[in-house]
Coordinates of C-alpha atoms and ligand atoms in Angstrom, one line a residue:
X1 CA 67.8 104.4 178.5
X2 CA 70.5 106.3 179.9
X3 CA 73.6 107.9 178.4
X4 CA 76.7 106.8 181.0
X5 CA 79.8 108.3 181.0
X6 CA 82.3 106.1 183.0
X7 CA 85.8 106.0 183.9
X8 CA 87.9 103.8 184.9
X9 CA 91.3 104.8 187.0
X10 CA 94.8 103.2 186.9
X11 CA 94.2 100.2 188.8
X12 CA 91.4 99.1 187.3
X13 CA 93.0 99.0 184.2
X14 CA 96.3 97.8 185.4
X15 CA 96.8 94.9 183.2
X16 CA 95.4 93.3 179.9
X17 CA 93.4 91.1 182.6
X18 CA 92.2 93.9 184.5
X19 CA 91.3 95.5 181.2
X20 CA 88.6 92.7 180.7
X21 CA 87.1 92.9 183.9
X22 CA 86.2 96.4 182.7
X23 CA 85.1 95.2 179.3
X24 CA 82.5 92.7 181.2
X25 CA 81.3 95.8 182.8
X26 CA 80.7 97.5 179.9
X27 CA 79.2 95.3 177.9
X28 CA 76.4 94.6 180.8
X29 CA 75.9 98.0 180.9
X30 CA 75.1 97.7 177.5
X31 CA 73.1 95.0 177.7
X32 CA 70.9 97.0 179.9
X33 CA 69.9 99.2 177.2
X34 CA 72.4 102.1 178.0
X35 CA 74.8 104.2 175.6
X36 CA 78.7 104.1 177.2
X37 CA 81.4 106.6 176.4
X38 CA 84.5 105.0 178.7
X39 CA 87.2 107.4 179.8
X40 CA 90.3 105.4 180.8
X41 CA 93.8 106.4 182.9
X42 CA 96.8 104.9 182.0
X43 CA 97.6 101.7 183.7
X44 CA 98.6 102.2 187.1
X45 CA 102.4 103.4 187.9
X46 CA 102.8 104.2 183.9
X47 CA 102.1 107.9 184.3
X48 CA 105.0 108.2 186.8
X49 CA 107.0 105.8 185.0
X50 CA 106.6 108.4 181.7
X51 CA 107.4 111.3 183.9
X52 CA 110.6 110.0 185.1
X53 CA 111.5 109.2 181.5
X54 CA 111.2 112.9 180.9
X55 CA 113.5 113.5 183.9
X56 CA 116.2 111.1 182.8
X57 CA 116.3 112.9 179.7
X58 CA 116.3 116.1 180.1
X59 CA 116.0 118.0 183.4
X60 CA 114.6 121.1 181.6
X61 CA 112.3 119.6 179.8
X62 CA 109.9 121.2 177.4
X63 CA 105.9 121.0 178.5
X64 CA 104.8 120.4 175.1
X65 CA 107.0 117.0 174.6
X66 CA 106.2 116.4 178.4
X67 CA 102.9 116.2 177.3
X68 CA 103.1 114.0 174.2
X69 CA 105.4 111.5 176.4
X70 CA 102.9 112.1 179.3
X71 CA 99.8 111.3 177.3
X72 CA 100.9 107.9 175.5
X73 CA 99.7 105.4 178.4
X74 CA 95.9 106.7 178.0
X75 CA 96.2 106.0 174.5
X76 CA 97.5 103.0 175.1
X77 CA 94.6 101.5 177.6
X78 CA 91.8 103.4 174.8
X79 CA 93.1 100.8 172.1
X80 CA 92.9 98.1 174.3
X81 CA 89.8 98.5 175.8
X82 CA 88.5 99.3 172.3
X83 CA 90.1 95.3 171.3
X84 CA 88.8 94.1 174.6
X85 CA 85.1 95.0 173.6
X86 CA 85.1 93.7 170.4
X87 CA 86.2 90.4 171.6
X88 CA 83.1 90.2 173.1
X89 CA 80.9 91.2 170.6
X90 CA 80.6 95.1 171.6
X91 CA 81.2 97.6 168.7
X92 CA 83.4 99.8 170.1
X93 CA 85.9 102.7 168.9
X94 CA 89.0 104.6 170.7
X95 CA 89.1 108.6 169.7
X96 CA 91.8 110.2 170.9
X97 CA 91.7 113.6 172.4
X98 CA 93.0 115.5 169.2
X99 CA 90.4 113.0 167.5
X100 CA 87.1 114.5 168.6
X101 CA 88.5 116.9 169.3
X102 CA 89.1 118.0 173.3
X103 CA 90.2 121.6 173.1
X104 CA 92.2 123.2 175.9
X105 CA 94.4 126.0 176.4
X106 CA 97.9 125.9 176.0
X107 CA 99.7 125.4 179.6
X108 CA 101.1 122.2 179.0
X109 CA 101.0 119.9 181.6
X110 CA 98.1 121.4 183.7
X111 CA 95.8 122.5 180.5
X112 CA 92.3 123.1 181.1
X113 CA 89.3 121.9 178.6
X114 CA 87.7 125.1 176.4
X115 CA 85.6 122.6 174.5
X116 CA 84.5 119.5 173.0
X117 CA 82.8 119.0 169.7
X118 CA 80.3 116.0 170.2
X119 CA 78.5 115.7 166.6
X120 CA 80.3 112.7 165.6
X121 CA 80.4 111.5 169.0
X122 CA 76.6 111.3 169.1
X123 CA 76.3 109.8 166.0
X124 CA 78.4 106.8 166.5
X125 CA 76.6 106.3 170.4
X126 CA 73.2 106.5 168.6
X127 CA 74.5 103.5 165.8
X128 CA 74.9 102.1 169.2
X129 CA 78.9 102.2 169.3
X130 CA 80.5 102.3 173.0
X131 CA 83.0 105.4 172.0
X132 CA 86.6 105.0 174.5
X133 CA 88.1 107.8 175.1
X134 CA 92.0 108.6 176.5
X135 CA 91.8 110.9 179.6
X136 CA 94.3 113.3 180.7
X137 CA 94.5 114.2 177.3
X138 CA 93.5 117.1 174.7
X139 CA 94.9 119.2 172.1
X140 CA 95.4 123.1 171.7
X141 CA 94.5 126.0 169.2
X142 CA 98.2 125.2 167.6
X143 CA 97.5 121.7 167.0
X144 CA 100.0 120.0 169.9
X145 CA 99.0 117.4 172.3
X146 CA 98.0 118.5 175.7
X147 CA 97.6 117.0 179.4
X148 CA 95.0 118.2 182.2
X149 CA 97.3 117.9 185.3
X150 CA 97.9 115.0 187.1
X151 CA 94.6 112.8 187.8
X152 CA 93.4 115.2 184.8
X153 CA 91.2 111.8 183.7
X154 CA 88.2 112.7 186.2
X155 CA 87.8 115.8 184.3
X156 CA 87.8 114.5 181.1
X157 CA 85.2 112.2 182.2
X158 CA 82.9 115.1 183.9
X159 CA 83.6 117.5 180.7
X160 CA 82.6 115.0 178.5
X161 CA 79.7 114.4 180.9
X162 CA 78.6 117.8 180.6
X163 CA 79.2 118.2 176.5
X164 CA 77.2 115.1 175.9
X165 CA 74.6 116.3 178.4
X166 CA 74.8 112.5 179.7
X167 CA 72.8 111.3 182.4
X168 CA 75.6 110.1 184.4
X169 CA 79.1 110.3 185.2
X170 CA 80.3 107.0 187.0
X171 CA 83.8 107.2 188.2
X172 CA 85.3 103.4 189.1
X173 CA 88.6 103.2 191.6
X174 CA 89.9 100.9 193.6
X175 CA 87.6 101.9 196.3
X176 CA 84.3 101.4 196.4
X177 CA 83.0 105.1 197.1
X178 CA 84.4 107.8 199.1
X179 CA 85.4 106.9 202.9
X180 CA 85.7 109.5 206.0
X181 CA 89.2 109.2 205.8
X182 CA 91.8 107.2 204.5
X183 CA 90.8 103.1 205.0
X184 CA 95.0 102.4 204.5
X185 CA 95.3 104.7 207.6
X186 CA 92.1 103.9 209.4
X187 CA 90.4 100.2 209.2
X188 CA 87.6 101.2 210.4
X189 CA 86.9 104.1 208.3
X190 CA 83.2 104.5 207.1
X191 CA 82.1 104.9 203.2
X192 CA 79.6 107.3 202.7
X193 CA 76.7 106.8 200.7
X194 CA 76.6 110.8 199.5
X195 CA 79.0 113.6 200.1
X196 CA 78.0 117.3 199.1
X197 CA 79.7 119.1 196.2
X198 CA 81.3 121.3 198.3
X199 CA 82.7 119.1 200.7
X200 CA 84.4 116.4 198.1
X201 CA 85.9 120.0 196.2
X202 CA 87.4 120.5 199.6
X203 CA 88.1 117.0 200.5
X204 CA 90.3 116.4 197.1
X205 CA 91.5 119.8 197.5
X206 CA 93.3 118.7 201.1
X207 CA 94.3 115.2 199.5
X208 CA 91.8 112.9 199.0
X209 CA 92.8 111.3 196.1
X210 CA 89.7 110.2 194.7
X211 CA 88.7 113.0 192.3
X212 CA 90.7 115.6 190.8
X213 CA 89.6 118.5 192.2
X214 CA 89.0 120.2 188.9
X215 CA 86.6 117.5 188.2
X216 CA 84.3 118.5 191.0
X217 CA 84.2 122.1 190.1
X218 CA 83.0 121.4 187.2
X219 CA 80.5 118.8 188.7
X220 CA 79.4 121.0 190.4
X221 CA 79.0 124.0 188.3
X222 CA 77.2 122.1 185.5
X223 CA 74.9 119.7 187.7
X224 CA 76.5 116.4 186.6
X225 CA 75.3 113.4 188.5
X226 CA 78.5 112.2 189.7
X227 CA 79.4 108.8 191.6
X228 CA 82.3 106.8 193.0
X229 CA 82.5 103.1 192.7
X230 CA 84.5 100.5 192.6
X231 CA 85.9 98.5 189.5
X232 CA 87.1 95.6 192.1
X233 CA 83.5 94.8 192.8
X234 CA 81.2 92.8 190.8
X235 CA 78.3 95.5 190.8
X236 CA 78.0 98.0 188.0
X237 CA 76.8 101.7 188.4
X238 CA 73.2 101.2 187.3
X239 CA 73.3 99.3 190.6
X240 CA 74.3 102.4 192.2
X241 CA 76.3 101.0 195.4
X242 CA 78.7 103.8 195.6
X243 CA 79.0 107.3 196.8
X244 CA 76.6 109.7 195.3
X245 CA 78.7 113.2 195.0
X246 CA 75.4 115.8 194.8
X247 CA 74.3 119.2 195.7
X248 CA 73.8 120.0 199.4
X249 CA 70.0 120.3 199.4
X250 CA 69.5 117.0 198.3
X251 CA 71.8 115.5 201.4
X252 CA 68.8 114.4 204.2
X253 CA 71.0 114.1 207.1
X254 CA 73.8 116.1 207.4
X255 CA 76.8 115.2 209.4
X256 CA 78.6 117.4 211.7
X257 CA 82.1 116.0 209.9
X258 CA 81.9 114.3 206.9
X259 CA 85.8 113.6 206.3
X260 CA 89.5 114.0 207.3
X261 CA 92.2 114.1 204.5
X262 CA 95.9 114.3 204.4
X263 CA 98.0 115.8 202.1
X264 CA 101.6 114.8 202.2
X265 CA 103.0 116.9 199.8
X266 CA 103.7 119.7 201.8
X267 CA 106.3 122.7 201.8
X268 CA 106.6 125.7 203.5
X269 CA 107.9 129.2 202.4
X270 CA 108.3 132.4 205.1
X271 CA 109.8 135.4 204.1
X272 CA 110.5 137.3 207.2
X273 CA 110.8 141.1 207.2
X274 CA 109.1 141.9 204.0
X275 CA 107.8 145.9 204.1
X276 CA 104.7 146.4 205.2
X277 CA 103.6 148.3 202.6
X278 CA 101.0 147.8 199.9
X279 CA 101.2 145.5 197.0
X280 CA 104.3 143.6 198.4
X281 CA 101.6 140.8 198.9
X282 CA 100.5 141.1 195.3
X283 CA 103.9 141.0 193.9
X284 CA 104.7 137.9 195.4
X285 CA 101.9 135.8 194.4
X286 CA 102.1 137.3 191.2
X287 CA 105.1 135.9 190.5
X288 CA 104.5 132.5 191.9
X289 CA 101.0 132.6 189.9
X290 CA 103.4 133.6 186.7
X291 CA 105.7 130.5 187.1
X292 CA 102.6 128.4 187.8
X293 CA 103.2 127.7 191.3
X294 CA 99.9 126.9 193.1
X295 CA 99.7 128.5 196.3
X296 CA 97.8 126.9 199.3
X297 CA 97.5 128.3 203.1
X298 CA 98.7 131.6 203.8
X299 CA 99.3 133.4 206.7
X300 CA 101.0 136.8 207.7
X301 CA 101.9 138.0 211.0
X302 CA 100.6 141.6 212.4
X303 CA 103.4 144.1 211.9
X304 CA 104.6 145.2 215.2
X305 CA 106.6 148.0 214.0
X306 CA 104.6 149.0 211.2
X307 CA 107.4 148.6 209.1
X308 CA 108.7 145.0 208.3
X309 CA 106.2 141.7 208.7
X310 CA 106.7 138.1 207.8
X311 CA 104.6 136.2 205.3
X312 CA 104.1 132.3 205.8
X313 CA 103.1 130.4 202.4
X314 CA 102.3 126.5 201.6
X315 CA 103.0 125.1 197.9
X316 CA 103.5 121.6 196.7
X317 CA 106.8 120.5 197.6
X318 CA 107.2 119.5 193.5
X319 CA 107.1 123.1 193.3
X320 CA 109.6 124.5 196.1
X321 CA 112.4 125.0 193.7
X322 CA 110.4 126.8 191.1
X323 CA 109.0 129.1 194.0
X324 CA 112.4 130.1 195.3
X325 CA 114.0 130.6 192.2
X326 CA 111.1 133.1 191.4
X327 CA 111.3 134.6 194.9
X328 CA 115.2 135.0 194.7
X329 CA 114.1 137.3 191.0
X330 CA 112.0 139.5 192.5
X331 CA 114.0 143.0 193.0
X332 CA 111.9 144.5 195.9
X333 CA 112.4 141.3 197.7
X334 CA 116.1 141.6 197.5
X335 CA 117.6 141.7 200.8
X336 CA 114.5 139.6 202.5
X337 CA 115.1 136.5 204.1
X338 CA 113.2 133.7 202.6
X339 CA 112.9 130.3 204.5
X340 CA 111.8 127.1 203.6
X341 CA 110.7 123.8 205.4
X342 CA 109.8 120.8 203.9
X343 CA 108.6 116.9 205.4
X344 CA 105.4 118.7 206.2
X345 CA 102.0 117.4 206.1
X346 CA 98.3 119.2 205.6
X347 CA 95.6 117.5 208.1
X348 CA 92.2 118.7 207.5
X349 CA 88.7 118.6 209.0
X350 CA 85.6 118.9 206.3
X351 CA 82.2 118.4 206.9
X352 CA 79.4 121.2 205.8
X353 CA 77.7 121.0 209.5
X354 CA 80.6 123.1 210.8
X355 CA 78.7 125.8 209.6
X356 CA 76.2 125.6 212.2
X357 CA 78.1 124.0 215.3
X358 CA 80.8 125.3 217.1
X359 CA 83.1 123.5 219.0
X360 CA 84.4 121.7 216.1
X361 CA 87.5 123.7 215.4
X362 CA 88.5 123.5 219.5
X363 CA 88.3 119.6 219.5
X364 CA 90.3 119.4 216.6
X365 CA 93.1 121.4 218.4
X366 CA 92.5 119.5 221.6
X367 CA 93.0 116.4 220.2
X368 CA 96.3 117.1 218.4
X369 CA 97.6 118.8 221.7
X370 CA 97.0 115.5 224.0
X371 CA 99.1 113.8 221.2
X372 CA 101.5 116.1 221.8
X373 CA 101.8 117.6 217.9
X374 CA 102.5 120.6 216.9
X375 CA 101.0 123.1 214.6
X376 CA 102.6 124.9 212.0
X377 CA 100.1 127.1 210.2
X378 CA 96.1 126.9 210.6
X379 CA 94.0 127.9 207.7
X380 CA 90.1 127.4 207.6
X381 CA 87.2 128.1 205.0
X382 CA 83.8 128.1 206.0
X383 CA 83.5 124.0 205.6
X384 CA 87.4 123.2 206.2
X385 CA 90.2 123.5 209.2
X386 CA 93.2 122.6 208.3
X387 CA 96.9 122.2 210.0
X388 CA 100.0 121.8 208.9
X389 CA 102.1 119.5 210.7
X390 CA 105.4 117.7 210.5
X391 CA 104.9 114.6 208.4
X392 CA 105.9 111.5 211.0
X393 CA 103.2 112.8 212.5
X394 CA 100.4 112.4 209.6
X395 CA 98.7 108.9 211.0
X396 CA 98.5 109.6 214.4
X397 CA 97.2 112.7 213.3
X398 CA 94.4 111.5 211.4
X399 CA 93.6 108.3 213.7
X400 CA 93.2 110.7 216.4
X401 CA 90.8 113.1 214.7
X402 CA 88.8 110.3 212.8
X403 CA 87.9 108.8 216.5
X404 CA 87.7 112.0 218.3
X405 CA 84.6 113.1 216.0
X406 CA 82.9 109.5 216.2
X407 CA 83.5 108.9 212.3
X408 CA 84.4 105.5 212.9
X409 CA 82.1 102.1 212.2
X410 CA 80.6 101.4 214.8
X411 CA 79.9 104.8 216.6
Ligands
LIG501 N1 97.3 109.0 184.2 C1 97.2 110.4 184.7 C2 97.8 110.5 186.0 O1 98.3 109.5 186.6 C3 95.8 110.9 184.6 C4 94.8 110.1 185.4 O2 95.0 108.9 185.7 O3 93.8 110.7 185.8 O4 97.8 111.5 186.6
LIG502 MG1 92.7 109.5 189.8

């Protein structure tokens, strides 16, 4: 009998009805023999909704009551899956984060995990309890309530995963796996039945939305058994019908591309004329890294003088203001002309077969220059292109690519 971590994202736990659906699950999961810890988002919308509360209130607002506001619609959904089970005969008991506890650091709003004490945990799954736990959510050294960063429940899930040395980690959406690109954009996109490690880190990375990126890392890392599936179907994950995220020796048959993602959250910064001298680069990511700006692509020119350069950057557009206040602080930048551009979009190519093919880079350019669209900035690891484009552009963008490397149904 297996120990099953599962989660369940915003949709599927959009309503008191929805939150039955995913107590059925459960309790044939448990039927089957299994042990269940269930990690649950808030319903779906609520996390923004509690965001802009914090905005309305105060446009400065303090991270550490961000958070408590932030964290409430987990707790919420816990308590009422908790209710849910019983009614069907399940035992079942809701711990919040601060309960068990889940300890992070203290960078409210994007903590990350240091720990989680299991003892009690395994002791109420071996009295055969299903234990519901709040993602998203933890508590620090001082004692306050903390949130992982948005979609910060798939890491709960794969932490807990890895703490509880569980067999499984069974992540439930409102798809049924992970597709080659977005299905909203592309009808005919295709679900795969596995996608490496590597690849989904770089898929959610350039905007898939499935997994928070975080979680994958740590999938990863540890060697948690990791799949996608979907709550909306009547299937459970000891079924196995979703995608199977796994390490890259275990994938048979390789594809050349496995995915194309988006990313619409785009903004670009370019200072031009910065000296070209050392540590100028340093400084400025420093600074951003100090405010907690996330920086993406980068780029900088060849000096033709050898005195002044420019340096192109990408952040999350959330972040623009944050990044040019901090740029407009720094002394030796004084005097340097800094630029930005938002209404931007990130289009990106990932499959691990790039590795050992060529070509795949040119078609990718081809294809975007018969549609006529231009390209702002191209960075590339070794299992990732990526462009950034102007944002009307974003669905023709990734229609075009999804056909031009025969991704789709049929091919
Ligand atoms: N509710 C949080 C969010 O919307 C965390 C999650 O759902 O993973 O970001
Ligand atoms: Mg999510």
């Amino acid at each position: 009998m297996a120990l099953i971590v599962a989660k369940f994202g915003g949709t599927s736990v959009a309503d008191v009805e929805r939150i039955g659906i995913v107590a059925d699950k459960i309790a044939r999961e448990i039927a089957l023999g299994h042990s269940l810890v269930v990690v649950v988002s808030a319903m779906s919308g609520v996390t923004n909704q509690l965001i802009q509360y914090c905005a309305d209130t105060s446009p400065l607002y303090d991270a550490r009551e961000y958070d408590v506001v932030v964290s409430s619609g987990e707790q919420v959904v816990a308590g009422l899956l908790a209710l849910a089970l019983q009614k069907r005969g399940v035992n079942a008991r809701s711990w919040m984060g601060w309960q068990i506890p889940i300890r992070t650091n203290d960078m409210h709003g994007k903590a990350r995990i240091e720990g989680i004490e299991t003892d009690e945990l395994h002791t109420r799954l071996g009295t055969g309890e299903v234990v519901v736990v709040p993602g998203f959510q933890g508590v620090t050294d001082a004692g306050r309530i903390s949130t992982l960063g948005r979609g910060g429940s798939d890491t709960t899930a794969v932490a807990l995963a890895v703490a509880l040395g569980a067999d499984r980690c069974d992540i439930y959406t409102d798809v049924d796996g992970v597709y080659t690109t977005d299905p909203r954009i592309v009808s005919k996109a295709r679900k795969l039945k596995t996608i490496s490690f590597e690849e989904m880190i770089e898929m959610a990375s350039a905007g898939a939305r499935v997994l928070q990126t975080r979680s994958v890392e740590i999938a990863m890392k540890r060697g948690v058994k990791l799949q996608v599936l979907s709550s909306f179907e009547d299937h459970i994950g000891s079924d196995l019908p979703g995608t199977l995220v796994t390490s890259e020796e275990s994938i048979v048959e390789e594809e050349l591309v496995s995915g194309i993602a988006y990313d619409r959250n785009e903004a670009k910064v370019t200072l031009l004329n910065v000296p070209d001298v050392p540590g100028v680069a340093a400084m400025v990511f420093q600074s951003l890294a100090g405010a907690a700006v996330n920086v993406d692509m980068i780029v900088q020119n060849i000096s033709s003088d050898g005195k002044a350069t420019d340096l192109t950057f990408t952040i999350g557009r959330a972040d623009l203001g944050k990044a040019m206040e901090t740029l407009g602080s720094v002394e030796t930048l004084k005097g340097v002309d800094v630029q930005s551009k938002e209404n931007l979009s990130k289009v990106s190519v990932v499959g691990v077969g790039m590795i050992s093919h060529h070509g795949v880079a040119s078609k990718m350019f081809e294809t975007l220059a018969e549609k006529n669209i231009n390209i702002h900035v191209i960075s590339t690891s070794e299992i990732k292109i990526s462009v950034l484009i102007d944002e009307e552009y974003t669905e023709l963008a990734v229609r075009s690519l999804h056909a031009a490397y025969g991704l789709e149904q049929d091919a």
